mmCIF file of C-alpha atoms in Angstrom:
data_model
loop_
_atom_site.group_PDB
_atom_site.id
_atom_site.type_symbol
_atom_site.label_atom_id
_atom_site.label_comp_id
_atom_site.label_asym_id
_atom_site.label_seq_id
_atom_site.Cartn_x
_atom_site.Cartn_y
_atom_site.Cartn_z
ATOM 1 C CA UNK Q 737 -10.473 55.320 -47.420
ATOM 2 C CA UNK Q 738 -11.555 51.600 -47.037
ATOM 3 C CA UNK Q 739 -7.437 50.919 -47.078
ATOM 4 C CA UNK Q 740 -7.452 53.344 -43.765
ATOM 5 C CA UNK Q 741 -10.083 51.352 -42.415
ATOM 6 C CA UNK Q 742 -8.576 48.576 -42.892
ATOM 7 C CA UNK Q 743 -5.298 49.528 -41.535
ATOM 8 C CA UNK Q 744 -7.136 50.976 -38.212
ATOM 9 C CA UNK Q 745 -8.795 48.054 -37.503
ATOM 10 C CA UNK Q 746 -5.707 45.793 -37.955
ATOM 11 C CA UNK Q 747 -4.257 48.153 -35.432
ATOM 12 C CA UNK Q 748 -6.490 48.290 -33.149
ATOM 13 C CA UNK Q 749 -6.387 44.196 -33.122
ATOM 14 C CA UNK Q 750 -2.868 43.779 -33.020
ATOM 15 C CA UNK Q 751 -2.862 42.543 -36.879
ATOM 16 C CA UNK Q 752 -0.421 45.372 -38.291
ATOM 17 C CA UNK Q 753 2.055 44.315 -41.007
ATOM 18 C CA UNK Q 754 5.052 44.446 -38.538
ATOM 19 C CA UNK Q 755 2.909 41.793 -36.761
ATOM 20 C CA UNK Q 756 2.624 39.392 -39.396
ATOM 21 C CA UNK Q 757 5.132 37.500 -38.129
ATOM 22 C CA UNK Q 758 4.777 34.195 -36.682
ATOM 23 C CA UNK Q 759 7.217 34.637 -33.658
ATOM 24 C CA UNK Q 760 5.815 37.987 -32.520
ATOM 25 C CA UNK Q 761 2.066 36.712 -32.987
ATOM 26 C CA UNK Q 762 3.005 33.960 -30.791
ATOM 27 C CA UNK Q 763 4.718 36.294 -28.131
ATOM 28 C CA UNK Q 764 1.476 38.689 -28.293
ATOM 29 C CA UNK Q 765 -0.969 35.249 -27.953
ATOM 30 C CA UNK Q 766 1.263 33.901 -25.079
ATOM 31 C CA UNK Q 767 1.111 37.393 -23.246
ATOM 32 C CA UNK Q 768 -2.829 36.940 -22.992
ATOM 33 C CA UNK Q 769 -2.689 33.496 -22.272
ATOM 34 C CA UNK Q 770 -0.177 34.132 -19.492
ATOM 35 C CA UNK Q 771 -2.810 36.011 -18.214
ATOM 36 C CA UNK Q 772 -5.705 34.253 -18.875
ATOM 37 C CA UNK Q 773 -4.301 31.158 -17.016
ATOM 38 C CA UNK Q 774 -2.703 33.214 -14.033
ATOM 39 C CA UNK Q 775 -6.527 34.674 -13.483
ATOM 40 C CA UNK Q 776 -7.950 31.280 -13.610
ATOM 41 C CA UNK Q 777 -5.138 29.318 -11.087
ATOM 42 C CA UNK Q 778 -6.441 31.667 -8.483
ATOM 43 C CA UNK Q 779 -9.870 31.041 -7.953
ATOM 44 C CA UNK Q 780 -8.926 27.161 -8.792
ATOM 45 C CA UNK Q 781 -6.169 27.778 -5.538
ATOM 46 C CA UNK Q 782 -8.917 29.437 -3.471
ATOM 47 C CA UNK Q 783 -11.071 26.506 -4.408
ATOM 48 C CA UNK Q 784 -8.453 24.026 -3.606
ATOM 49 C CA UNK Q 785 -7.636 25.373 -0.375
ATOM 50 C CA UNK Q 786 -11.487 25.312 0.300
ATOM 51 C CA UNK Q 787 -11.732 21.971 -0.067
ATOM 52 C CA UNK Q 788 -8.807 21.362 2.851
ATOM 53 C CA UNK Q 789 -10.285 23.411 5.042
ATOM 54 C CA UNK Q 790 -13.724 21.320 4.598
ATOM 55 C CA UNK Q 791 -11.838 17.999 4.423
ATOM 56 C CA UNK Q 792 -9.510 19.221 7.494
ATOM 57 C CA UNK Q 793 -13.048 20.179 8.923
ATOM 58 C CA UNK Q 794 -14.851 16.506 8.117
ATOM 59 C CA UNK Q 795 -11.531 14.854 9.386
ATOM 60 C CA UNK Q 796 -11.927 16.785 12.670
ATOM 61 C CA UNK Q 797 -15.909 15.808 13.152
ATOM 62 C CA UNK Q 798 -15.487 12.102 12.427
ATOM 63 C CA UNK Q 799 -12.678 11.868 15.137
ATOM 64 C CA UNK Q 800 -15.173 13.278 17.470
ATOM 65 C CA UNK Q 801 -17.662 10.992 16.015
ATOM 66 C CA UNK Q 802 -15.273 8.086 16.614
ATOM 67 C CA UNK Q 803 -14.199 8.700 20.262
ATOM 68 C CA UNK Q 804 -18.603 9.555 20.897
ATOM 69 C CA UNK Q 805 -18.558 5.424 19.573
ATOM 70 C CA UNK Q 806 -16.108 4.155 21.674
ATOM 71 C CA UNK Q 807 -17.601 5.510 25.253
ATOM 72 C CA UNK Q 808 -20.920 4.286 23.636
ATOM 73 C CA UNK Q 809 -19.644 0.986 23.403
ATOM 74 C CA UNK Q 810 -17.539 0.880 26.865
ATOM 75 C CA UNK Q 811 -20.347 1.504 28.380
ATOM 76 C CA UNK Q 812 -22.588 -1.145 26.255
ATOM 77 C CA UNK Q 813 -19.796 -3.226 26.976
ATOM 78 C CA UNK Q 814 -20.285 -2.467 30.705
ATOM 79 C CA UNK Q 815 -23.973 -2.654 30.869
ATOM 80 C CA UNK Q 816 -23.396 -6.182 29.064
ATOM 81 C CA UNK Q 817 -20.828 -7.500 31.455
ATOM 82 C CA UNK Q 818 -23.062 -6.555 34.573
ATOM 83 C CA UNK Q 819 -26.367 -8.129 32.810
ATOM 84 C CA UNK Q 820 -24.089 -11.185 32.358
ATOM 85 C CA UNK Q 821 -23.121 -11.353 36.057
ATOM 86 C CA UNK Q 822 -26.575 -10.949 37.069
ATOM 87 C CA UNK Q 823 -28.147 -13.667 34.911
ATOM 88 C CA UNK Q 824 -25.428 -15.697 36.393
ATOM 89 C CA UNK Q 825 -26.357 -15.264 39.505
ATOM 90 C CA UNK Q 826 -30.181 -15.819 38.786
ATOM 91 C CA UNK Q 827 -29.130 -18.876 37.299
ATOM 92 C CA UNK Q 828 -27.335 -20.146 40.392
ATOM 93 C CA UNK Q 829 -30.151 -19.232 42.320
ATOM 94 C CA UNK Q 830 -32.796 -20.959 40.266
ATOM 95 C CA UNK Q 831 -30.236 -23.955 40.188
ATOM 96 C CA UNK Q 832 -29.810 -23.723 44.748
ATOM 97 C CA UNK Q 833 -33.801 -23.488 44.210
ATOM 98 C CA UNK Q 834 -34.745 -26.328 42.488
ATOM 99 C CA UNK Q 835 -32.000 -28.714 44.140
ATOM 100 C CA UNK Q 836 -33.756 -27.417 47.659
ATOM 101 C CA UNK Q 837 -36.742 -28.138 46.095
ATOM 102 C CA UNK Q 838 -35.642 -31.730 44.677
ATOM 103 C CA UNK Q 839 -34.569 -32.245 48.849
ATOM 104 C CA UNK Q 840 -37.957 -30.997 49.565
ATOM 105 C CA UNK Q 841 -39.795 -33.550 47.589
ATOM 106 C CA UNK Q 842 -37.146 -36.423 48.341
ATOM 107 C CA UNK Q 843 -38.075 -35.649 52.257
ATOM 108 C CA UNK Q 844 -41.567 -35.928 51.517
ATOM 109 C CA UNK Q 845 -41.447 -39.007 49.911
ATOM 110 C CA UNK Q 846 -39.790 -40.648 52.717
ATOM 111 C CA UNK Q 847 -42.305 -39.403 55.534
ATOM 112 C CA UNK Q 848 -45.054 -40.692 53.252
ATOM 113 C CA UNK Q 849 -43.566 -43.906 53.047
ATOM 114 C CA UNK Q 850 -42.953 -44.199 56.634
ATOM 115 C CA UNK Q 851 -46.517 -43.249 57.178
ATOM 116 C CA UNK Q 852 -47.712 -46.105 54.775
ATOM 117 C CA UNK Q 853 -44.885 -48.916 56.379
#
């Protein structure tokens, strides 16, 4: 009885006497591995092509990002140049102002001298 025991379980896991050979334990053992690894390349695939789809995804949103940046900075860069024109300006103004000024003051000088002569 314990010999039938032993000869059912080596049945039922594949460890009969015919299998004791090398070859055909390594044809049974690549079987389940064949299996093993084609159940595990598909969620690593699905995984795979996730990570496009979220890297074709962050590719997309930084481009958008990037042309947001360069209006921003055509118009900073417009803003700039018209700030730059218009402190010119002020600048040539204050300049016509104090040389009108400096004519002022030379004119005074002179009728206050021809007062005192």
């Amino acid at each position: 009885s314990e010999k039938v025991k032993t000869l059912l379980s080596n049945a039922r896991f594949g460890r009969l006497s015919c299998q004791s050979d090398p070859y055909s334990t390594l044809l049974r053992d690549s079987e389940h591995v064949k299996e093993d690894v084609l159940n595990e390349q598909i969620p690593m695939k699905n995984a795979y092509e996730t990570q496009l789809v979220q890297l074709e995804e962050l590719i997309i949103q930084q481009r958008k990002q990037v042309q947001t940046l360069k209006i921003a900075l055509d118009n900073t860069e417009k803003r700039f140049i018209l700030l730059a024109e218009e402190l010119e300006k002020e600048r040539k103004e204050k300049d016509r102002l104090q040389t009108y000024q400096s004519q002022l003051l030379l004119a005074q000088e002179e009728k206050f001298q021809l007062r005192n002569e």
